Short mmCIF file of C-alpha atoms and ligand atoms in Angstrom, two decimals:
data_model
loop_
_atom_site.label_atom_id
_atom_site.label_comp_id
_atom_site.label_asym_id
_atom_site.label_seq_id
_atom_site.Cartn_x
_atom_site.Cartn_y
_atom_site.Cartn_z
CA UNK I 1 2.39 -30.29 18.30
CA UNK I 2 3.66 -27.42 15.61
CA UNK I 3 7.18 -30.16 15.27
CA UNK I 4 5.30 -32.58 14.29
CA UNK I 5 4.47 -30.50 11.35
CA UNK I 6 5.81 -31.66 8.04
CA UNK I 7 9.04 -29.78 6.35
CA UNK I 8 12.59 -31.76 5.60
CA UNK I 9 15.23 -33.45 7.48
CA UNK I 10 18.77 -32.39 6.31
CA UNK I 11 22.61 -33.03 7.90
CA UNK I 12 23.27 -29.27 8.26
CA UNK I 13 20.11 -28.68 10.25
CA UNK I 14 17.67 -30.55 11.57
CA UNK I 15 14.08 -29.26 9.91
CA UNK I 16 15.54 -27.79 6.74
CA UNK I 17 13.91 -27.69 3.14
CA UNK I 18 16.12 -26.92 0.32
CA UNK I 19 15.23 -24.62 -1.68
CA UNK I 20 13.77 -26.92 -4.38
CA UNK I 21 11.81 -28.86 -2.98
CA UNK I 22 10.10 -26.02 -0.71
CA UNK I 23 8.96 -24.01 -4.02
CA UNK I 24 7.72 -26.92 -5.82
CA UNK I 25 5.26 -28.18 -2.62
CA UNK I 26 4.22 -24.44 -3.18
CA UNK I 27 3.57 -25.17 -6.31
CA UNK I 28 2.09 -28.16 -6.04
CA UNK I 29 -0.43 -26.99 -3.94
CA UNK I 30 -1.48 -23.76 -5.88
CA UNK I 31 -4.29 -24.20 -8.49
CA UNK I 32 -4.87 -21.43 -10.81
CA UNK I 33 -7.73 -19.17 -9.79
CA UNK I 34 -11.17 -19.15 -11.35
CA UNK I 35 -12.94 -15.80 -12.43
CA UNK I 36 -12.60 -13.52 -14.99
CA UNK I 37 -13.80 -10.28 -15.60
CA UNK I 38 -14.35 -8.47 -19.38
CA UNK I 39 -11.67 -4.79 -19.37
CA UNK I 40 -10.93 -2.06 -21.62
CA UNK I 41 -8.01 -2.97 -24.24
CA UNK I 42 -6.19 -0.21 -23.15
CA UNK I 43 -5.95 -1.17 -19.02
CA UNK I 44 -5.45 -4.72 -20.28
CA UNK I 45 -1.19 -4.70 -19.77
CA UNK I 46 -0.04 -6.63 -16.96
CA UNK I 47 -3.63 -8.64 -16.94
CA UNK I 48 -3.83 -12.48 -18.44
CA UNK I 49 -5.66 -13.37 -21.13
CA UNK I 50 -8.68 -15.68 -20.19
CA UNK I 51 -10.20 -16.85 -23.59
CA UNK I 52 -7.91 -17.32 -27.00
CA UNK I 53 -7.62 -13.93 -29.57
CA UNK I 54 -9.16 -15.61 -32.90
CA UNK I 55 -8.67 -12.69 -35.27
CA UNK I 56 -11.48 -12.48 -37.24
CA UNK I 57 -9.51 -10.70 -40.35
CA UNK I 58 -6.59 -10.41 -42.07
CA UNK I 59 -3.65 -7.51 -40.33
CA UNK I 60 -2.63 -5.51 -42.22
CA UNK I 61 -6.04 -5.92 -44.45
CA UNK I 62 -4.92 -4.77 -47.93
CA UNK I 63 -1.88 -5.68 -49.41
CA UNK I 64 0.23 -2.28 -49.44
CA UNK I 65 3.85 -1.33 -49.72
CA UNK I 66 6.54 -1.02 -46.92
CA UNK I 67 8.27 2.21 -48.11
CA UNK I 68 7.71 5.26 -50.12
CA UNK I 69 8.59 4.79 -53.84
CA UNK I 70 6.97 3.58 -56.15
CA UNK I 71 5.37 0.80 -57.68
CA UNK I 72 4.77 -1.33 -61.38
CA UNK I 73 4.71 -3.93 -62.86
CA UNK I 74 7.68 -6.71 -62.82
CA UNK I 75 7.69 -7.39 -66.18
CA UNK I 76 8.73 -3.97 -67.14
CA UNK I 77 12.13 -4.85 -64.61
CA UNK I 78 14.71 -4.71 -67.90
CA UNK I 79 17.16 -7.22 -68.30
CA UNK I 80 19.86 -4.65 -68.50
CA UNK I 81 20.64 -0.66 -68.39
CA UNK I 82 17.52 1.01 -67.68
CA UNK I 83 13.63 1.30 -68.58
CA UNK I 84 11.50 4.61 -68.51
CA UNK I 85 8.07 5.04 -66.58
CA UNK I 86 5.57 7.24 -66.59
CA UNK I 87 4.03 8.27 -63.68
CA UNK I 88 0.85 8.26 -63.81
CA UNK I 89 -1.19 8.87 -60.17
CA UNK I 90 -0.38 8.17 -56.68
CA UNK I 91 -1.03 6.22 -54.30
CA UNK I 92 -1.84 7.46 -49.81
CA UNK I 93 -1.64 5.47 -46.78
CA UNK I 94 -5.68 4.92 -46.49
CA UNK I 95 -6.17 6.78 -49.62
CA UNK I 96 -6.31 4.43 -52.74
CA UNK I 97 -5.03 5.00 -56.13
CA UNK I 98 -7.78 3.62 -58.52
CA UNK I 99 -7.20 4.03 -61.75
CA UNK I 100 -5.91 1.04 -63.90
CA UNK I 101 -2.53 0.83 -64.81
CA UNK I 102 -1.01 -0.50 -68.04
CA UNK I 103 2.52 -2.00 -68.77
CA UNK I 104 4.75 0.59 -68.96
CA UNK I 105 3.47 2.52 -66.70
CA UNK I 106 3.93 3.40 -62.12
CA UNK I 107 2.47 4.67 -59.64
CA UNK I 108 3.99 6.94 -56.99
CA UNK I 109 3.36 5.27 -53.37
CA UNK I 110 4.05 5.72 -49.95
CA UNK I 111 4.48 3.58 -47.55
CA UNK I 112 1.64 2.40 -45.82
CA UNK I 113 -0.58 2.55 -49.12
CA UNK I 114 -2.92 -0.29 -50.63
CA UNK I 115 -1.17 -1.49 -53.84
CA UNK I 116 -2.57 -1.24 -56.91
CA UNK I 117 -4.54 -4.34 -58.65
CA UNK I 118 -1.79 -6.62 -60.75
CA UNK I 119 1.49 -4.63 -59.17
CA UNK I 120 3.84 -6.54 -57.62
CA UNK I 121 7.04 -5.14 -57.36
CA UNK I 122 7.79 -1.05 -54.69
CA UNK I 123 11.04 0.56 -55.86
CA UNK I 124 12.41 3.00 -53.04
CA UNK I 125 12.51 6.07 -54.32
CA UNK I 126 16.36 6.34 -53.33
CA UNK I 127 16.45 3.53 -56.15
CA UNK I 128 14.70 4.98 -59.23
CA UNK I 129 15.95 7.87 -61.16
CA UNK I 130 12.60 10.83 -60.36
CA UNK I 131 12.09 12.61 -62.96
CA UNK I 132 9.14 15.13 -64.10
CA UNK I 133 6.85 12.72 -65.66
CA UNK I 134 8.33 9.90 -65.52
CA UNK I 135 10.89 7.57 -63.53
CA UNK I 136 14.17 5.63 -64.60
CA UNK I 137 15.24 2.08 -63.06
CA UNK I 138 17.49 0.56 -63.76
CA UNK I 139 17.89 -4.05 -63.55
CA UNK I 140 18.50 -4.48 -60.11
CA UNK I 141 14.48 -5.37 -59.28
CA UNK I 142 13.18 -7.83 -58.08
CA UNK I 143 9.33 -9.29 -58.46
CA UNK I 144 7.34 -8.78 -54.51
CA UNK I 145 10.05 -6.54 -52.96
CA UNK I 146 9.16 -3.55 -51.01
CA UNK I 147 5.56 -4.90 -50.58
CA UNK I 148 3.63 -5.80 -47.27
CA UNK I 149 0.88 -9.14 -48.37
CA UNK I 150 -2.92 -8.74 -46.76
CA UNK I 151 -2.30 -11.73 -43.81
CA UNK I 152 1.53 -11.58 -43.64
CA UNK I 153 1.31 -10.51 -39.50
CA UNK I 154 -2.27 -12.43 -38.70
CA UNK I 155 -4.38 -14.33 -40.48
CA UNK I 156 -8.06 -14.14 -40.67
CA UNK I 157 -9.18 -17.26 -38.36
CA UNK I 158 -5.96 -18.02 -37.17
CA UNK I 159 -4.76 -17.88 -33.29
CA UNK I 160 -3.32 -15.13 -32.24
CA UNK I 161 -2.88 -15.48 -28.64
CA UNK I 162 -3.81 -18.38 -26.30
CA UNK I 163 -5.35 -18.26 -23.12
CA UNK I 164 -2.71 -17.67 -19.70
CA UNK I 165 -0.69 -15.09 -21.45
CA UNK I 166 0.35 -12.42 -19.35
CA UNK I 167 -0.18 -9.03 -21.26
CA UNK I 168 2.46 -6.39 -23.61
CA UNK I 169 2.21 -3.74 -24.28
CA UNK I 170 2.61 -5.46 -28.25
CA UNK I 171 0.14 -7.67 -27.39
CA UNK I 172 -2.49 -4.75 -26.52
CA UNK I 173 -1.54 -3.51 -29.99
CA UNK I 174 -2.12 -6.83 -31.89
CA UNK I 175 -5.51 -6.89 -30.43
CA UNK I 176 -5.96 -3.38 -31.57
CA UNK I 177 -4.84 -3.86 -34.88
CA UNK I 178 -7.81 -6.71 -34.73
CA UNK I 179 -9.93 -3.49 -33.62
CA UNK I 180 -10.58 -5.02 -30.16
CA UNK I 181 -11.82 -2.93 -28.03
CA UNK I 182 -13.18 -5.18 -24.45
CA UNK I 183 -11.41 -8.44 -23.37
CA UNK I 184 -11.20 -10.55 -21.22
CA UNK I 185 -9.02 -11.06 -18.07
CA UNK I 186 -8.89 -13.79 -15.64
CA UNK I 187 -9.95 -11.95 -12.30
CA UNK I 188 -6.99 -9.96 -9.81
CA UNK I 189 -5.48 -12.33 -7.55
CA UNK I 190 -6.97 -10.66 -3.64
CA UNK I 191 -3.55 -10.45 -1.48
CA UNK I 192 -3.24 -9.11 2.21
CA UNK I 193 -0.37 -8.44 3.75
CA UNK I 194 0.66 -8.22 7.63
CA UNK I 195 3.34 -6.87 9.85
CA UNK I 196 3.47 -8.79 13.10
CA UNK I 197 5.04 -7.41 16.11
CA UNK I 198 4.35 -5.29 19.34
CA UNK I 199 7.75 -3.29 18.42
CA UNK I 200 6.57 -1.89 14.59
CA UNK I 201 5.02 1.69 13.91
CA UNK I 202 3.55 3.35 11.02
CA UNK I 203 5.60 5.86 9.03
CA UNK I 204 4.51 9.24 10.42
CA UNK I 205 3.61 7.84 13.67
CA UNK I 206 6.06 8.86 16.73
CA UNK I 207 8.00 5.54 17.68
CA UNK I 208 7.41 3.90 20.94
CA UNK I 209 10.55 3.61 23.60
CA UNK I 210 12.08 -0.04 21.94
CA UNK I 211 9.89 0.93 18.77
CA UNK I 212 11.12 0.83 15.10
CA UNK I 213 9.26 1.70 11.94
CA UNK I 214 7.42 -1.31 9.94
CA UNK I 215 9.26 -0.58 6.79
CA UNK I 216 8.42 -4.86 5.15
CA UNK I 217 4.06 -3.98 4.58
CA UNK I 218 5.61 -0.71 2.30
CA UNK I 219 8.26 -3.06 0.53
CA UNK I 220 5.78 -5.90 -0.10
CA UNK I 221 2.65 -3.10 -1.10
CA UNK I 222 5.24 -1.21 -3.85
CA UNK I 223 6.57 -5.26 -5.02
CA UNK I 224 2.78 -5.83 -5.41
CA UNK I 225 1.48 -2.91 -6.84
CA UNK I 226 0.59 -4.19 -10.22
CA UNK I 227 -2.03 -4.69 -12.72
CA UNK I 228 -3.08 -7.93 -11.33
CA UNK I 229 -2.97 -7.68 -7.99
CA UNK I 230 -6.04 -5.81 -5.51
CA UNK I 231 -3.84 -5.78 -2.30
CA UNK I 232 -5.56 -5.63 0.92
CA UNK I 233 -3.43 -3.84 3.47
CA UNK I 234 -3.92 -5.30 7.10
CA UNK I 235 -1.90 -3.39 8.96
CA UNK I 236 0.40 -3.36 12.13
CA UNK I 237 -1.20 -7.41 14.14
CA UNK I 238 0.93 -7.04 17.58
CA UNK I 239 2.34 -9.97 19.15
CA UNK I 240 -0.40 -11.55 20.42
CA UNK I 241 -2.07 -15.18 19.36
CA UNK I 242 -5.79 -14.16 19.55
CA UNK I 243 -5.88 -11.05 17.32
CA UNK I 244 -3.49 -12.89 14.76
CA UNK I 245 -5.46 -15.21 14.82
CA UNK I 246 -8.69 -13.62 14.56
CA UNK I 247 -7.31 -11.42 11.97
CA UNK I 248 -6.07 -14.30 9.74
CA UNK I 249 -9.51 -16.36 10.51
CA UNK I 250 -10.90 -13.56 8.92
CA UNK I 251 -8.78 -12.47 6.20
CA UNK I 252 -8.54 -16.97 5.09
CA UNK I 253 -12.46 -16.20 4.04
CA UNK I 254 -12.11 -13.53 1.33
CA UNK I 255 -8.93 -13.42 0.39
CA UNK I 256 -6.69 -15.26 -2.39
CA UNK I 257 -2.81 -14.96 -0.42
CA UNK I 258 -2.10 -14.04 3.10
CA UNK I 259 1.42 -12.65 3.05
CA UNK I 260 2.26 -11.62 6.97
CA UNK I 261 6.40 -10.79 7.70
CA UNK I 262 7.84 -11.58 11.59
CA UNK I 263 6.74 -13.56 14.63
CA UNK I 264 8.01 -16.84 12.27
CA UNK I 265 10.87 -18.19 14.21
CA UNK I 266 11.03 -19.83 17.62
CA UNK I 267 11.34 -17.32 20.07
CA UNK I 268 9.12 -15.99 22.81
CA UNK I 269 6.64 -13.70 21.22
CA UNK I 270 6.30 -15.72 17.32
CA UNK I 271 3.15 -16.97 17.10
CA UNK I 272 2.77 -16.98 13.29
CA UNK I 273 3.20 -20.74 12.99
CA UNK I 274 1.71 -21.95 15.20
CA UNK I 275 -1.77 -20.10 14.15
CA UNK I 276 -1.08 -21.61 11.28
CA UNK I 277 -1.30 -24.69 12.37
CA UNK I 278 -4.57 -23.81 14.87
CA UNK I 279 -6.90 -22.57 12.09
CA UNK I 280 -4.92 -24.21 8.84
CA UNK I 281 -2.46 -26.19 7.57
CA UNK I 282 1.13 -26.00 8.21
CA UNK I 283 3.30 -27.10 5.00
CA UNK I 284 6.26 -25.94 5.88
CA UNK I 285 8.01 -23.82 7.81
CA UNK I 286 11.48 -24.11 8.02
CA UNK I 287 13.95 -23.57 4.60
CA UNK I 288 17.70 -23.92 3.88
CA UNK I 289 18.25 -20.26 2.44
CA UNK I 290 19.98 -17.19 3.80
CA UNK I 291 18.56 -14.97 4.32
CA UNK I 292 14.84 -16.26 4.63
CA UNK I 293 14.91 -19.61 7.09
CA UNK I 294 12.20 -19.63 8.57
CA UNK I 295 9.60 -18.98 6.01
CA UNK I 296 5.75 -20.54 7.24
CA UNK I 297 3.54 -21.61 4.19
CA UNK I 298 0.21 -23.65 4.25
CA UNK I 299 -2.94 -22.72 3.98
CA UNK I 300 -6.38 -20.57 6.15
CA UNK I 301 -9.65 -21.81 4.69
CA UNK I 302 -9.37 -20.12 1.14
CA UNK I 303 -5.95 -18.83 1.25
CA UNK I 304 -2.40 -19.48 0.56
CA UNK I 305 -0.58 -17.84 3.78
CA UNK I 306 2.97 -17.22 3.61
CA UNK I 307 4.96 -16.55 6.84
CA UNK I 308 7.71 -14.62 5.71
CA UNK I 309 10.52 -13.70 7.56
CA UNK I 310 10.92 -10.70 9.62
CA UNK I 311 13.92 -9.14 8.62
CA UNK I 312 13.52 -6.48 5.62
CA UNK I 313 15.88 -7.79 3.19
CA UNK I 314 14.71 -11.60 4.26
CA UNK I 315 11.20 -10.52 3.44
CA UNK I 316 12.13 -9.18 0.18
CA UNK I 317 14.16 -12.57 -0.83
CA UNK I 318 11.71 -14.50 0.05
CA UNK I 319 9.24 -13.02 -1.62
CA UNK I 320 10.87 -12.61 -5.32
CA UNK I 321 12.43 -17.15 -4.75
CA UNK I 322 8.93 -18.34 -2.90
CA UNK I 323 5.90 -15.77 -3.65
CA UNK I 324 6.03 -14.95 -6.96
CA UNK I 325 6.86 -18.04 -8.45
CA UNK I 326 3.71 -18.70 -6.47
CA UNK I 327 1.28 -16.19 -7.41
CA UNK I 328 1.71 -16.20 -10.86
CA UNK I 329 1.07 -19.65 -10.94
CA UNK I 330 -2.72 -18.55 -9.29
CA UNK I 331 -2.90 -15.89 -11.74
CA UNK I 332 -3.18 -18.24 -14.54
CA UNK I 333 -0.01 -17.03 -16.08
CA UNK I 334 1.54 -19.26 -19.08
CA UNK I 335 4.49 -19.42 -20.68
CA UNK I 336 6.01 -15.58 -19.20
CA UNK I 337 9.70 -16.25 -20.29
CA UNK I 338 12.73 -17.68 -17.31
CA UNK I 339 14.23 -14.50 -15.64
CA UNK I 340 17.65 -14.64 -16.77
CA UNK I 341 20.32 -15.57 -14.65
CA UNK I 342 24.65 -15.29 -15.62
CA UNK I 343 27.49 -15.55 -14.75
CA UNK I 344 29.74 -13.63 -13.02
CA UNK I 345 33.69 -13.04 -11.42
CA UNK I 346 33.18 -11.99 -8.27
CA UNK I 347 35.70 -9.74 -6.75
CA UNK I 348 36.32 -11.16 -3.42
CA UNK I 349 36.43 -13.57 -1.28
CA UNK I 350 32.52 -15.08 0.05
CA UNK I 351 32.18 -17.23 3.09
CA UNK I 352 29.41 -19.68 2.52
CA UNK I 353 28.28 -22.75 4.38
CA UNK I 354 27.10 -25.67 2.58
CA UNK I 355 23.69 -27.43 2.69
CA UNK I 356 21.48 -23.91 2.27
CA UNK I 357 21.11 -21.52 -0.65
CA UNK I 358 22.66 -18.20 -0.12
CA UNK I 359 21.60 -14.76 -1.63
CA UNK I 360 23.88 -12.11 -1.38
CA UNK I 361 23.06 -9.12 -2.91
CA UNK I 362 25.33 -8.06 -5.39
CA UNK I 363 26.58 -4.68 -7.62
CA UNK I 364 27.10 -6.61 -11.63
CA UNK I 365 29.16 -4.19 -14.56
CA UNK I 366 31.37 -5.12 -16.99
CA UNK I 367 35.41 -4.84 -16.77
CA UNK I 368 37.21 -3.12 -19.63
CA UNK I 369 37.51 -6.52 -21.34
CA UNK I 370 34.00 -6.38 -21.03
CA UNK I 371 33.43 -9.75 -18.44
CA UNK I 372 30.85 -10.32 -16.39
CA UNK I 373 32.20 -9.21 -12.21
CA UNK I 374 30.07 -9.01 -9.33
CA UNK I 375 30.96 -7.14 -6.29
CA UNK I 376 29.14 -7.83 -3.06
CA UNK I 377 27.59 -4.38 -1.48
CA UNK I 378 29.01 -4.43 1.80
CA UNK I 379 27.32 -5.85 5.22
CA UNK I 380 25.19 -8.93 3.88
CA UNK I 381 23.30 -9.19 7.44
CA UNK I 382 19.32 -9.74 6.63
CA UNK I 383 18.26 -6.72 9.19
CA UNK I 384 20.54 -4.34 6.21
CA UNK I 385 17.43 -3.44 3.23
CA UNK I 386 19.81 -1.15 2.59
CA UNK I 387 22.36 -3.74 1.10
CA UNK I 388 19.18 -4.49 -1.49
CA UNK I 389 18.68 -1.43 -2.05
CA UNK I 390 22.05 -0.74 -3.06
CA UNK I 391 21.66 -3.67 -5.39
CA UNK I 392 21.59 -4.46 -9.01
CA UNK I 393 21.49 -8.54 -8.81
CA UNK I 394 21.62 -10.98 -6.34
CA UNK I 395 24.40 -13.35 -6.12
CA UNK I 396 23.24 -17.16 -6.21
CA UNK I 397 25.48 -19.59 -3.88
CA UNK I 398 23.69 -23.01 -4.61
CA UNK I 399 22.83 -24.87 -1.89
CA UNK I 400 26.00 -27.43 -2.04
CA UNK I 401 28.42 -24.41 -2.16
CA UNK I 402 31.22 -23.65 -0.05
CA UNK I 403 33.20 -21.00 0.63
CA UNK I 404 33.94 -19.12 -2.56
CA UNK I 405 37.43 -17.43 -4.13
CA UNK I 406 38.00 -14.09 -5.43
CA UNK I 407 37.84 -14.23 -8.99
CA UNK I 408 36.21 -17.11 -9.59
CA UNK I 409 33.14 -17.96 -11.12
CA UNK I 410 29.39 -17.33 -9.35
CA UNK I 411 25.60 -17.54 -10.34
CA UNK I 412 23.91 -14.20 -11.23
CA UNK I 413 20.37 -13.05 -10.98
CA UNK I 414 19.99 -9.36 -12.47
CA UNK I 415 17.14 -7.53 -11.23
CA UNK I 416 16.10 -5.89 -15.22
CA UNK I 417 14.32 -7.56 -16.30
CA UNK I 418 13.15 -9.46 -13.25
CA UNK I 419 12.23 -7.12 -9.58
P1 AMP E 501 10.53 -11.63 13.95
O1 AMP E 501 11.12 -12.76 13.00
O2 AMP E 501 9.81 -11.09 14.43
O3 AMP E 501 11.30 -12.08 14.85
O4 AMP E 501 11.99 -10.19 13.66
C1 AMP E 501 12.66 -9.93 13.14
C2 AMP E 501 13.09 -8.56 12.24
O5 AMP E 501 13.16 -8.02 11.81
C3 AMP E 501 13.52 -8.25 14.19
O6 AMP E 501 14.94 -7.44 14.14
C4 AMP E 501 12.39 -6.86 14.01
O7 AMP E 501 12.17 -5.91 14.33
C5 AMP E 501 12.60 -7.11 12.51
N1 AMP E 501 11.49 -6.51 12.04
C6 AMP E 501 10.61 -7.59 12.20
N2 AMP E 501 9.21 -6.85 11.27
C7 AMP E 501 9.54 -5.79 10.53
C8 AMP E 501 8.74 -4.71 9.93
N3 AMP E 501 7.49 -5.25 9.39
N4 AMP E 501 9.77 -3.77 9.33
C9 AMP E 501 11.05 -3.69 9.90
N5 AMP E 501 11.09 -4.60 10.44
C10 AMP E 501 10.65 -5.67 10.72
MG1 MG E 502 8.71 -10.44 16.27
#
């Protein structure tokens, strides 16, 4: 019986598990996938590095100039007044100066050009007097100024990137600076998505009487469109236990994760959790979160299974708070920066029941004093997807919190850098 499955008790409603515990249990169950592939460097942004990258060269390979100017010996810097240095040649990026430089002479040098051996100062051209064949320098120059040392970015032999690094544009550039053209990355995570519900129609088709268009699968496909995920679109499955069982069983043989939406409550046509129980294991199915209370989590064959709620806002909220951390752990991503939260003054009274986390959709802005302010997007029903579309932040009302008064501080999770 599903009722005997582990969940959690709570003074507010029996069987509701606090969000933090639900997330801990999810994370404890989902190991990193194994397997990797070799891909061209230019396709690797947003993938996860499989093995360490060790530098086999110095970057930069040669000591070079950081500015356009003149290179000379520090010994020629006068202790007072000025001195003249003859310009005896020039060094350009990629075109080194091949002669030798005597004391009292200098070389015109451009940014990135290799420093002729022994020279140890570069003066910016704006900081010297420029004449036809010589320059005039004063006493303010210092040994080593405007010089980039060989290996000051990456030293030959050092570990530049560790396995599990989620690759950013800077990482791709860094590996290109080492001359790499292909790298090994963790394989893509195979995520299957299904919508369940007899009322659902495919956008583009005519709706049947009482029907609605399926939006959840589209939100999820959009949220999962990223370089490290392979999406398996399972379409719409009717409210039929056998069909669900069939589909989830088949998919569990090859997918890493199954996401279904709808049919996870206690209504007459809600079969998802009984199917999960029948063909897999249920870890929990009720979480103390609004929106998103019915959220089934378990395993079917090889696949982690999330039975997300049917309501469109609840789908996205549970996706970002539970599914996203889970799939990033499975992908083997280490040390991705934590999405920042901040405190903002709320512009209106908010109703909140203690004993569950509430995620309201907010519009975050700064007032004339530069303080963060947040207002809700209006009606907060979990079927009102527009509330999510209008929002630029979640307002996170913590588990124990009660009603909030206008002007109080609340925790806000900005979407920028998060979604
Ligand atoms: P359920 O959890 O199946 O009872 O669904 C809860 C609510 O979400 C119902 O109003 C459903 O019609 C709606 N719903 C379920 N699935 C979808 C979907 N894929 N797209 C849009 N709305 C949905
Ligand atoms: Mg349904």
